[in-house]
Coordinates of C-alpha atoms in Angstrom, one line a residue:
Chain J
X1 CA -95.2 12.9 -26.2
X2 CA -93.3 16.1 -27.0
X3 CA -90.7 15.8 -29.7
X4 CA -88.1 18.3 -30.8
X5 CA -86.9 18.8 -34.3
X6 CA -83.2 18.7 -34.9
X7 CA -80.2 16.5 -34.5
X8 CA -80.2 13.7 -32.1
X9 CA -82.0 10.5 -31.4
X10 CA -85.5 10.6 -30.0
X11 CA -85.8 7.9 -27.4
X12 CA -88.9 6.0 -26.6
X13 CA -89.4 7.9 -23.4
X14 CA -88.5 11.1 -25.0
X15 CA -85.0 11.4 -23.7
X16 CA -82.7 12.1 -26.6
X17 CA -79.2 10.9 -26.5
X18 CA -76.4 11.9 -28.8
X19 CA -72.9 10.8 -28.1
X20 CA -70.0 12.6 -29.5
X21 CA -67.6 9.8 -28.6
X22 CA -64.0 11.0 -29.1
X23 CA -62.6 7.5 -28.5
X24 CA -62.3 5.0 -31.3
X25 CA -64.9 2.3 -31.3
X26 CA -63.2 -0.9 -32.5
X27 CA -64.8 -2.4 -35.5
X28 CA -67.6 0.0 -36.0
X29 CA -68.1 3.1 -38.1
X30 CA -67.7 6.4 -36.3
X31 CA -70.8 8.4 -35.3
X32 CA -73.4 5.7 -35.8
X33 CA -76.2 7.9 -34.7
X34 CA -77.8 9.8 -37.6
X35 CA -80.3 12.6 -37.6
X36 CA -83.7 11.8 -36.4
X37 CA -86.7 14.1 -36.1
X38 CA -90.1 13.8 -34.8
X39 CA -91.8 10.4 -34.8
X40 CA -88.9 8.4 -36.3
X41 CA -87.5 6.7 -33.3
X42 CA -86.2 3.3 -34.1
X43 CA -85.6 1.0 -31.2
X44 CA -85.4 -2.7 -30.4
X45 CA -87.0 -3.9 -27.2
X46 CA -85.9 -6.4 -24.6
X47 CA -88.2 -7.3 -21.8
X48 CA -86.8 -8.8 -18.6
X49 CA -88.4 -10.9 -15.9
X50 CA -90.0 -8.1 -13.8
X51 CA -93.5 -6.8 -13.3
X52 CA -94.4 -4.8 -16.4
X53 CA -95.4 -1.2 -16.6
X54 CA -98.2 -1.3 -19.1
X55 CA -97.8 2.3 -20.3
X56 CA -94.1 1.8 -21.1
X57 CA -94.9 -1.5 -22.7
X58 CA -97.5 -0.1 -25.1
X59 CA -95.3 2.9 -26.1
X60 CA -92.2 0.9 -26.6
X61 CA -93.8 -2.0 -28.3
X62 CA -95.3 0.2 -30.9
X63 CA -92.0 1.8 -31.7
X64 CA -89.9 -1.3 -31.7
X65 CA -88.5 -3.0 -34.8
X66 CA -87.7 -6.1 -32.9
X67 CA -89.1 -7.3 -29.6
X68 CA -87.8 -10.0 -27.3
X69 CA -88.4 -11.6 -23.9
X70 CA -85.8 -13.0 -21.6
X71 CA -87.2 -16.2 -20.2
X72 CA -89.7 -15.4 -17.4
X73 CA -90.4 -12.0 -19.0
X74 CA -92.8 -13.9 -21.2
X75 CA -94.9 -14.7 -18.2
X76 CA -95.3 -11.0 -17.4
X77 CA -96.0 -10.2 -21.1
X78 CA -98.6 -12.9 -21.2
X79 CA -100.5 -11.7 -18.1
X80 CA -100.2 -8.0 -18.9
X81 CA -101.7 -8.4 -22.4
X82 CA -104.6 -10.6 -21.6
X83 CA -107.4 -9.9 -24.1
X84 CA -105.1 -8.6 -26.8
X85 CA -102.2 -11.1 -26.7
X86 CA -102.0 -11.4 -30.5
X87 CA -100.9 -7.8 -30.7
X88 CA -98.0 -8.5 -28.4
X89 CA -96.1 -11.4 -29.9
X90 CA -92.4 -11.2 -29.4
X91 CA -90.0 -12.0 -32.2
X92 CA -88.2 -14.4 -29.9
X93 CA -88.0 -15.6 -26.3
X94 CA -84.6 -16.6 -25.2
X95 CA -83.1 -17.9 -21.9
X96 CA -82.5 -21.1 -20.1
X97 CA -86.2 -21.4 -19.7
X98 CA -86.2 -22.1 -16.0
X99 CA -88.6 -19.3 -15.3
X100 CA -91.1 -19.3 -18.3
X101 CA -94.2 -21.5 -17.5
X102 CA -95.1 -24.4 -19.8
X103 CA -98.4 -22.7 -20.6
X104 CA -96.8 -19.4 -21.7
X105 CA -94.0 -21.2 -23.6
X106 CA -96.6 -23.3 -25.5
X107 CA -98.7 -20.2 -26.3
X108 CA -96.0 -18.2 -27.8
X109 CA -94.4 -21.2 -29.5
X110 CA -97.8 -22.0 -31.2
X111 CA -98.0 -18.4 -32.3
X112 CA -94.8 -18.6 -34.2
X113 CA -92.5 -16.8 -31.8
X114 CA -88.9 -18.2 -31.9
X115 CA -87.9 -20.0 -28.7
X116 CA -84.1 -19.8 -28.4
X117 CA -82.7 -21.8 -25.5
X118 CA -79.4 -20.4 -24.3
X119 CA -77.9 -22.8 -21.8
X120 CA -74.6 -20.8 -21.0
X121 CA -74.5 -20.5 -17.3
X122 CA -71.7 -17.9 -17.3
X123 CA -74.0 -15.2 -18.8
X124 CA -77.3 -13.9 -17.6
X125 CA -80.5 -14.2 -19.5
X126 CA -80.3 -10.5 -20.2
X127 CA -76.8 -10.7 -21.7
X128 CA -77.7 -13.7 -23.8
X129 CA -80.9 -12.0 -25.1
X130 CA -78.8 -8.9 -26.0
X131 CA -76.3 -11.1 -27.9
X132 CA -79.1 -12.5 -30.0
X133 CA -80.7 -9.0 -30.5
X134 CA -77.4 -7.6 -31.8
X135 CA -76.9 -10.5 -34.1
X136 CA -80.5 -10.1 -35.4
X137 CA -80.1 -6.4 -36.0
X138 CA -77.0 -7.1 -38.1
X139 CA -78.5 -10.0 -39.9
X140 CA -81.6 -8.0 -41.0
X141 CA -79.4 -4.9 -41.5
X142 CA -81.8 -2.8 -39.5
X143 CA -81.2 0.9 -38.8
X144 CA -81.6 1.2 -35.1
X145 CA -81.0 4.1 -32.7
X146 CA -81.1 2.3 -29.4
X147 CA -81.9 -0.9 -27.6
X148 CA -84.3 -0.4 -24.8
X149 CA -84.8 -2.8 -21.9
X150 CA -87.8 -2.9 -19.7
X151 CA -87.1 -4.2 -16.2
X152 CA -83.8 -5.2 -14.5
X153 CA -83.6 -2.6 -11.8
X154 CA -85.8 -4.0 -9.1
X155 CA -86.0 -7.1 -7.0
X156 CA -82.8 -8.9 -6.0
X157 CA -79.8 -6.6 -5.5
X158 CA -77.4 -8.9 -7.3
X159 CA -79.7 -9.0 -10.3
X160 CA -79.8 -5.2 -10.5
X161 CA -76.0 -5.2 -10.4
X162 CA -76.0 -7.9 -13.0
X163 CA -78.0 -5.6 -15.3
X164 CA -75.4 -3.0 -14.8
X165 CA -72.7 -5.6 -15.7
X166 CA -74.6 -6.3 -18.9
X167 CA -74.4 -2.5 -19.7
X168 CA -70.7 -2.8 -19.4
X169 CA -70.5 -5.9 -21.7
X170 CA -72.7 -4.1 -24.2
X171 CA -70.0 -1.5 -24.8
X172 CA -67.9 -4.1 -26.6
X173 CA -70.9 -5.9 -28.3
X174 CA -72.6 -3.0 -30.1
X175 CA -72.2 0.8 -30.7
X176 CA -75.9 1.3 -30.1
X177 CA -76.9 2.9 -26.8
X178 CA -78.5 0.4 -24.3
X179 CA -81.1 1.9 -22.0
X180 CA -82.8 0.2 -19.0
X181 CA -86.1 1.5 -17.7
X182 CA -88.1 0.4 -14.7
X183 CA -90.4 2.2 -12.5
X184 CA -89.4 5.8 -12.6
X185 CA -85.7 5.2 -13.3
X186 CA -83.7 5.1 -16.4
X187 CA -80.1 3.7 -16.4
X188 CA -77.6 4.1 -19.2
X189 CA -73.8 3.6 -19.3
X190 CA -71.8 6.4 -21.0
X191 CA -68.8 5.3 -22.9
X192 CA -65.5 7.1 -22.3
X193 CA -65.7 10.3 -24.3
X194 CA -68.1 13.3 -24.6
X195 CA -71.9 13.1 -24.5
X196 CA -74.8 15.5 -25.0
X197 CA -78.0 14.4 -23.4
X198 CA -81.2 16.2 -24.5
X199 CA -83.5 16.3 -21.5
X200 CA -86.3 18.6 -22.6
X201 CA -89.0 16.2 -23.8
X202 CA -91.2 17.0 -20.8
X203 CA -91.0 13.4 -19.7
X204 CA -88.0 13.8 -17.4
X205 CA -88.4 13.5 -13.7
X206 CA -86.6 16.0 -11.4
X207 CA -83.6 13.9 -10.5
X208 CA -80.5 12.8 -12.3
X209 CA -77.2 11.2 -11.3
X210 CA -73.7 10.1 -12.4
X211 CA -72.6 6.9 -10.7
X212 CA -69.1 5.5 -11.2
X213 CA -70.0 1.8 -10.9
X214 CA -66.8 -0.1 -11.8
X215 CA -64.2 2.5 -10.9
X216 CA -63.0 6.1 -10.8
X217 CA -64.1 8.5 -13.6
X218 CA -62.6 11.8 -14.3
X219 CA -65.7 13.8 -15.1
X220 CA -66.8 17.2 -16.4
X221 CA -70.4 18.3 -16.9
X222 CA -72.6 21.2 -17.9
X223 CA -76.3 21.6 -17.6
X224 CA -76.6 20.1 -14.1
X225 CA -77.5 22.0 -11.0
X226 CA -74.3 20.7 -9.4
X227 CA -71.8 20.4 -12.2
X228 CA -68.4 18.6 -12.1
X229 CA -65.3 20.3 -13.3
X230 CA -62.7 17.7 -14.1
X231 CA -63.4 16.0 -10.8
X232 CA -63.0 12.3 -10.0
X233 CA -66.2 10.4 -9.3
X234 CA -65.5 7.3 -7.2
X235 CA -67.4 5.3 -4.5
X236 CA -66.0 6.3 -1.2
X237 CA -65.0 9.7 -2.4
X238 CA -67.7 11.4 -4.6
X239 CA -70.8 10.0 -6.2
X240 CA -73.4 12.4 -7.8
X241 CA -76.8 11.3 -6.7
X242 CA -80.0 13.4 -6.3
X243 CA -78.6 15.9 -8.8
X244 CA -80.9 17.9 -11.0
X245 CA -81.0 20.1 -14.0
X246 CA -79.7 23.6 -14.3
X247 CA -82.6 25.9 -13.5
X248 CA -83.8 28.0 -16.5
X249 CA -86.2 30.9 -16.7
X250 CA -90.0 30.2 -17.0
X251 CA -90.9 29.2 -20.6
X252 CA -87.2 28.5 -21.4
X253 CA -86.2 25.0 -22.5
X254 CA -83.7 23.1 -20.4
X255 CA -80.2 23.1 -21.6
X256 CA -78.8 19.8 -22.7
X257 CA -76.6 18.0 -20.2
X258 CA -73.0 17.4 -21.4
X259 CA -70.8 14.8 -19.8
X260 CA -67.2 14.0 -20.5
X261 CA -65.7 11.0 -18.8
X262 CA -62.5 9.0 -19.2
X263 CA -64.1 5.7 -18.0
X264 CA -67.5 4.1 -18.4
X265 CA -69.9 6.1 -16.2
X266 CA -73.6 5.4 -15.3
X267 CA -76.1 8.1 -16.2
X268 CA -79.3 7.5 -14.3
X269 CA -82.4 9.8 -14.4
X270 CA -85.9 10.0 -13.3
X271 CA -88.8 9.5 -15.6
X272 CA -91.8 11.8 -14.9
X273 CA -94.7 10.0 -13.4
X274 CA -98.3 10.9 -14.3
X275 CA -99.3 14.2 -13.0
X276 CA -95.9 15.4 -12.2
Chain M
X1 CA -56.6 -10.8 11.2
X2 CA -60.0 -12.1 10.0
X3 CA -63.2 -10.3 10.5
X4 CA -66.1 -12.5 11.5
X5 CA -69.7 -11.8 10.8
X6 CA -73.0 -13.7 10.8
X7 CA -74.9 -11.4 8.5
X8 CA -78.5 -12.6 9.4
X9 CA -77.9 -12.8 13.1
X10 CA -79.4 -9.3 13.2
X11 CA -82.8 -10.6 12.4
X12 CA -82.8 -12.4 15.8
X13 CA -81.8 -10.1 18.7
X14 CA -83.3 -6.8 19.7
X15 CA -81.8 -3.4 19.0
X16 CA -80.1 -1.1 21.6
X17 CA -80.7 2.1 19.6
X18 CA -83.4 2.8 17.0
X19 CA -83.6 5.7 14.6
X20 CA -85.5 6.9 11.6
X21 CA -84.2 8.9 8.7
X22 CA -86.8 11.6 7.9
X23 CA -89.7 10.0 6.0
X24 CA -88.9 6.6 7.5
X25 CA -90.9 7.9 10.4
X26 CA -94.0 8.0 8.2
X27 CA -93.6 4.3 7.4
X28 CA -93.0 3.4 11.0
X29 CA -96.1 5.4 12.1
X30 CA -98.4 3.6 9.6
X31 CA -96.8 0.2 10.1
X32 CA -97.2 0.2 13.9
X33 CA -100.8 1.5 14.1
X34 CA -102.4 0.0 17.2
X35 CA -99.1 -0.4 19.1
X36 CA -97.2 2.8 18.3
X37 CA -95.9 3.2 21.9
X38 CA -93.9 0.0 21.5
X39 CA -92.1 1.4 18.5
X40 CA -90.8 4.8 19.5
X41 CA -87.4 5.6 18.0
X42 CA -84.6 7.2 20.0
X43 CA -84.3 9.9 17.4
X44 CA -85.5 11.0 14.0
X45 CA -83.0 12.9 11.9
X46 CA -82.9 14.5 8.5
X47 CA -83.8 17.6 6.7
X48 CA -87.5 16.9 7.5
X49 CA -88.7 17.4 3.9
X50 CA -90.4 14.0 3.9
X51 CA -91.8 13.5 7.4
X52 CA -95.4 14.7 7.7
X53 CA -96.3 17.3 10.3
X54 CA -98.7 14.8 12.0
X55 CA -96.0 12.1 12.4
X56 CA -93.4 14.6 13.5
X57 CA -95.7 16.0 16.2
X58 CA -96.6 12.5 17.3
X59 CA -93.1 11.3 17.9
X60 CA -92.0 14.7 19.2
X61 CA -94.8 14.6 21.9
X62 CA -93.7 11.1 22.8
X63 CA -90.2 12.3 23.7
X64 CA -88.3 11.1 20.6
X65 CA -85.4 13.4 19.7
X66 CA -85.9 15.3 16.5
X67 CA -82.5 16.2 15.0
X68 CA -82.6 18.4 12.0
X69 CA -79.6 17.9 9.7
X70 CA -79.5 20.5 7.0
X71 CA -76.3 19.5 5.2
X72 CA -77.2 19.0 1.6
X73 CA -74.0 17.3 0.6
X74 CA -74.8 14.2 2.6
X75 CA -77.9 12.0 2.4
X76 CA -80.3 11.5 5.2
X77 CA -78.9 8.0 5.6
X78 CA -75.3 9.2 6.0
X79 CA -76.4 11.9 8.5
X80 CA -78.4 9.4 10.5
X81 CA -75.5 7.1 10.7
X82 CA -73.2 9.9 11.9
X83 CA -75.5 10.5 14.7
X84 CA -75.8 6.8 15.5
X85 CA -72.1 6.3 15.7
X86 CA -71.8 9.3 18.0
X87 CA -74.5 8.1 20.2
X88 CA -73.0 4.6 20.4
X89 CA -69.7 6.2 21.5
X90 CA -71.4 8.7 23.9
X91 CA -73.3 5.9 25.7
X92 CA -70.4 3.5 25.4
X93 CA -72.5 0.8 24.0
X94 CA -71.2 -2.7 23.1
X95 CA -72.6 -3.1 19.6
X96 CA -71.9 -5.8 17.0
X97 CA -73.5 -4.2 14.0
X98 CA -75.6 -1.4 12.7
X99 CA -78.6 -2.6 10.7
X100 CA -80.5 -0.5 8.2
X101 CA -84.0 -1.3 6.9
X102 CA -84.7 0.1 3.5
X103 CA -82.4 1.8 1.0
X104 CA -82.3 -0.7 -1.8
X105 CA -85.6 -0.1 -3.7
X106 CA -87.1 2.8 -5.5
X107 CA -85.0 5.3 -7.3
X108 CA -81.8 3.8 -8.8
X109 CA -79.7 6.8 -7.7
X110 CA -80.9 6.4 -4.1
X111 CA -80.0 2.7 -4.1
X112 CA -76.5 3.7 -5.3
X113 CA -76.4 6.5 -2.6
X114 CA -77.0 3.7 0.0
X115 CA -74.0 1.9 -1.4
X116 CA -72.0 5.1 -1.2
X117 CA -73.0 5.4 2.5
X118 CA -71.6 1.9 3.1
X119 CA -68.3 3.2 1.7
X120 CA -68.3 6.3 3.9
X121 CA -69.1 4.1 6.9
X122 CA -65.7 2.3 6.6
X123 CA -64.0 5.4 7.8
X124 CA -66.7 6.4 10.3
X125 CA -66.9 3.3 12.4
X126 CA -65.4 -0.2 12.7
X127 CA -68.8 -1.7 13.2
X128 CA -70.3 -3.7 10.3
X129 CA -73.1 -1.8 8.5
X130 CA -75.8 -4.0 7.0
X131 CA -78.7 -3.0 4.7
X132 CA -81.8 -5.1 4.4
X133 CA -84.8 -4.7 2.1
X134 CA -87.2 -7.2 0.6
X135 CA -85.2 -10.4 0.3
X136 CA -81.8 -8.7 -0.2
X137 CA -79.0 -8.0 2.3
X138 CA -76.1 -5.8 1.3
X139 CA -72.8 -5.4 3.2
X140 CA -69.5 -3.8 2.2
X141 CA -66.4 -5.9 3.1
X142 CA -63.3 -4.0 4.1
X143 CA -60.0 -4.9 2.5
X144 CA -58.7 -8.0 4.3
X145 CA -60.1 -11.4 5.2
X146 CA -63.6 -12.2 6.3
X147 CA -65.5 -15.2 7.5
X148 CA -69.3 -15.1 7.0
X149 CA -71.4 -17.6 8.9
X150 CA -74.4 -18.5 6.7
X151 CA -76.0 -21.2 8.6
X152 CA -78.8 -19.5 10.6
X153 CA -81.5 -21.1 8.4
X154 CA -82.6 -17.6 7.3
X155 CA -80.4 -17.4 4.3
X156 CA -81.9 -17.5 0.8
X157 CA -80.3 -19.5 -1.9
X158 CA -78.3 -16.8 -3.7
X159 CA -75.3 -14.7 -2.8
X160 CA -72.9 -12.4 -4.7
X161 CA -69.7 -10.4 -4.7
X162 CA -70.0 -7.0 -6.5
X163 CA -67.0 -4.7 -7.0
X164 CA -69.0 -1.5 -7.2
X165 CA -66.1 0.8 -6.4
X166 CA -63.5 -0.7 -8.6
X167 CA -61.4 -3.8 -9.2
X168 CA -60.9 -6.2 -6.3
X169 CA -58.4 -9.0 -6.2
X170 CA -60.5 -11.7 -4.5
X171 CA -60.2 -15.2 -3.1
X172 CA -63.1 -17.2 -1.6
X173 CA -64.1 -20.5 -0.1
X174 CA -67.5 -21.9 0.7
X175 CA -69.2 -20.7 -2.5
X176 CA -70.4 -22.9 -5.3
X177 CA -68.3 -20.9 -7.7
X178 CA -65.2 -19.8 -5.8
X179 CA -62.6 -17.2 -6.8
X180 CA -59.0 -18.0 -6.7
X181 CA -57.0 -14.7 -6.5
X182 CA -59.1 -13.4 -9.4
X183 CA -60.0 -9.8 -10.2
X184 CA -63.6 -8.9 -9.9
X185 CA -64.4 -5.8 -11.9
X186 CA -67.4 -4.4 -13.9
X187 CA -66.9 -5.2 -17.5
X188 CA -64.7 -8.2 -16.7
X189 CA -66.1 -10.4 -13.9
X190 CA -68.9 -9.8 -11.4
X191 CA -70.1 -12.7 -9.2
X192 CA -73.9 -12.6 -9.2
X193 CA -76.4 -15.5 -8.8
X194 CA -73.7 -17.4 -6.9
X195 CA -74.7 -19.8 -4.2
X196 CA -73.3 -21.8 -1.3
X197 CA -71.0 -24.9 -1.6
X198 CA -73.3 -27.9 -1.5
X199 CA -73.1 -30.0 1.6
X200 CA -74.5 -33.5 2.5
X201 CA -78.0 -33.7 3.9
X202 CA -78.0 -32.9 7.6
X203 CA -74.7 -31.2 7.4
X204 CA -74.3 -27.5 8.2
X205 CA -73.2 -25.1 5.5
X206 CA -69.5 -24.2 5.7
X207 CA -68.7 -20.5 6.4
X208 CA -68.0 -18.4 3.4
X209 CA -64.5 -16.8 3.5
X210 CA -63.6 -13.8 1.4
X211 CA -60.3 -12.1 1.0
X212 CA -60.2 -8.8 -0.9
X213 CA -57.7 -6.0 -1.5
X214 CA -60.4 -3.3 -2.0
X215 CA -63.8 -2.7 -0.5
X216 CA -66.2 -5.3 -2.0
X217 CA -69.9 -5.6 -1.7
X218 CA -71.3 -8.9 -0.3
X219 CA -75.0 -9.3 -1.1
X220 CA -77.1 -12.3 -0.2
X221 CA -80.7 -13.4 -0.3
X222 CA -82.9 -13.6 2.8
X223 CA -85.1 -16.6 3.0
X224 CA -88.8 -15.7 2.5
X225 CA -91.5 -17.5 4.4
X226 CA -92.0 -21.1 3.4
X227 CA -88.8 -21.4 1.5

C-alpha cells in the first residue's frame, strides 16, 4: 500500500481524510485529527452482517485497535477465518442475537470475546455496535483516527439506507470519521464545513460522488472533473454521481478533493479492484 | 385524491414494451441463451460503452432499435426512461406502471443515481416507476395520499419509508409501526425494517396507506422462493 508522508490521516484503504471543520462540534475538542505519517493508521473496526471481503478483512483487522461484530457478522467472520480463527477474535459481538448461530456464539464466547446483548428495537445492530465502540474508545482513552465498517451497503435496500442513517447519527455520537466499505464502494458522511480528501494512495477507483441524502446541500468543490461552485445538490435537482478526479499530467499526483457543504453530505468513491 | 398501487402486481402480467439500457443487453443475451428470439427488446438505448459488439450486432440484426443517447449529464437509465415515456405516448398505450430490473446493486453512487431517476420521473410521467433487484422493490411516492395493496402473496416481510430527498411529514396506516403526522428525515427518523400490521390467520393483509408532503421512497421486500 502506498503511503504519503505529511499531514492527514492514513485510512486503512489508503484514502486519507482530513476535515477542516469550520463549524463547532459540541462537546469535543476542535481538530481531533492529528498528524499521521506512514504506517501509523489507527482505526477501530466494525463488521456488519454481510459476506466478507477477505482482503479487506485482513488489512483492516491488522490495523485495528478494537474489533467488533454486529450480530450475524460473527457468522461471516467465523466462516471466512476457518483454519486461523484464533487470529481473528473480536473484542466484542453485540446485537439482539437473532442472526448469530448458536455454534458461532458459543465459539467466540468460549474464546473470551464479550457478548453484549442490545435489545433496543428502535436502533439497528450497527448503531448499537457503534455506541459501544465509541464508549470503549473513550473508556480505554484510545487515540483513534477513524472507525471503519465492513459491510452495510449491499442486500436489502432499506438496510443500506439504515447504514446511511447510522452515519447521520454518528455525527452527534463521535467526532471521529466513520467510513463504510463494501465491494468496491466506500461511503462517508461529510459534516457541514470544509473538507480535504487525499485521493492519491493508488487504491482509489475511477469514480466518486457527492450525494445529498437527507436534504439540500449548498456545495463547492475542487479537484473533481466536474466541480461544483456554490451549487445546491438535492434529489430531483442535482446529484453528483459518476464523477471522477481532475485529470493531471502523467507522473503527477492527483490533487486533493476539497468539499465545502452547509449540510451533511455523502461522499462515496470507488475502491480500486485488483488489476485496475 | 388517493393514488392506488399494487407494487408487486408487475411480477404477474406481461409487458407491452421492453427496453435495455446499454450493457443490460449483455445480461439479457447471456440469460436467454437457447431462447433468445423470445426475448427481443423493442429498443436498446445508451451511450453504448458497455454493450459488446457481438450483442449489439445480434439484436440489431433481429430488428431491435438501437438508439444512441450521448448526453453525458443523464444516466443511461434516465435516457432510456425518456424514450420509453415518448414511445408510450406515441403508441397511445394504456399502461399502469413502468418496471425496471436492476439498478439497486453494485456501485453505491449508481444505486443513488437510480433513486435520482425516480425523482426525475415524477415530472416526466404520471405513471408509477418501480425498481426491482434481488429481493428489494423501490418506488418513489409523490406528495399526496397513496394506498398500497400488499396482499399478492409475493411480498416479503419487511417494508420501509425512506426520506432520501429531505424531510417528509408522514402519516401511515397498515404498518406494524405507523407514523402519525411525524417527520421522517435522515438524522432524525427513518423507517427501516418496518413490517405489515399483523392480521388474524386466514385474513388478508390490510392495504398500507401513506400520506406525505414531499416525495418519499417506499421500499419493500419481495418474497423469495419457499418463504
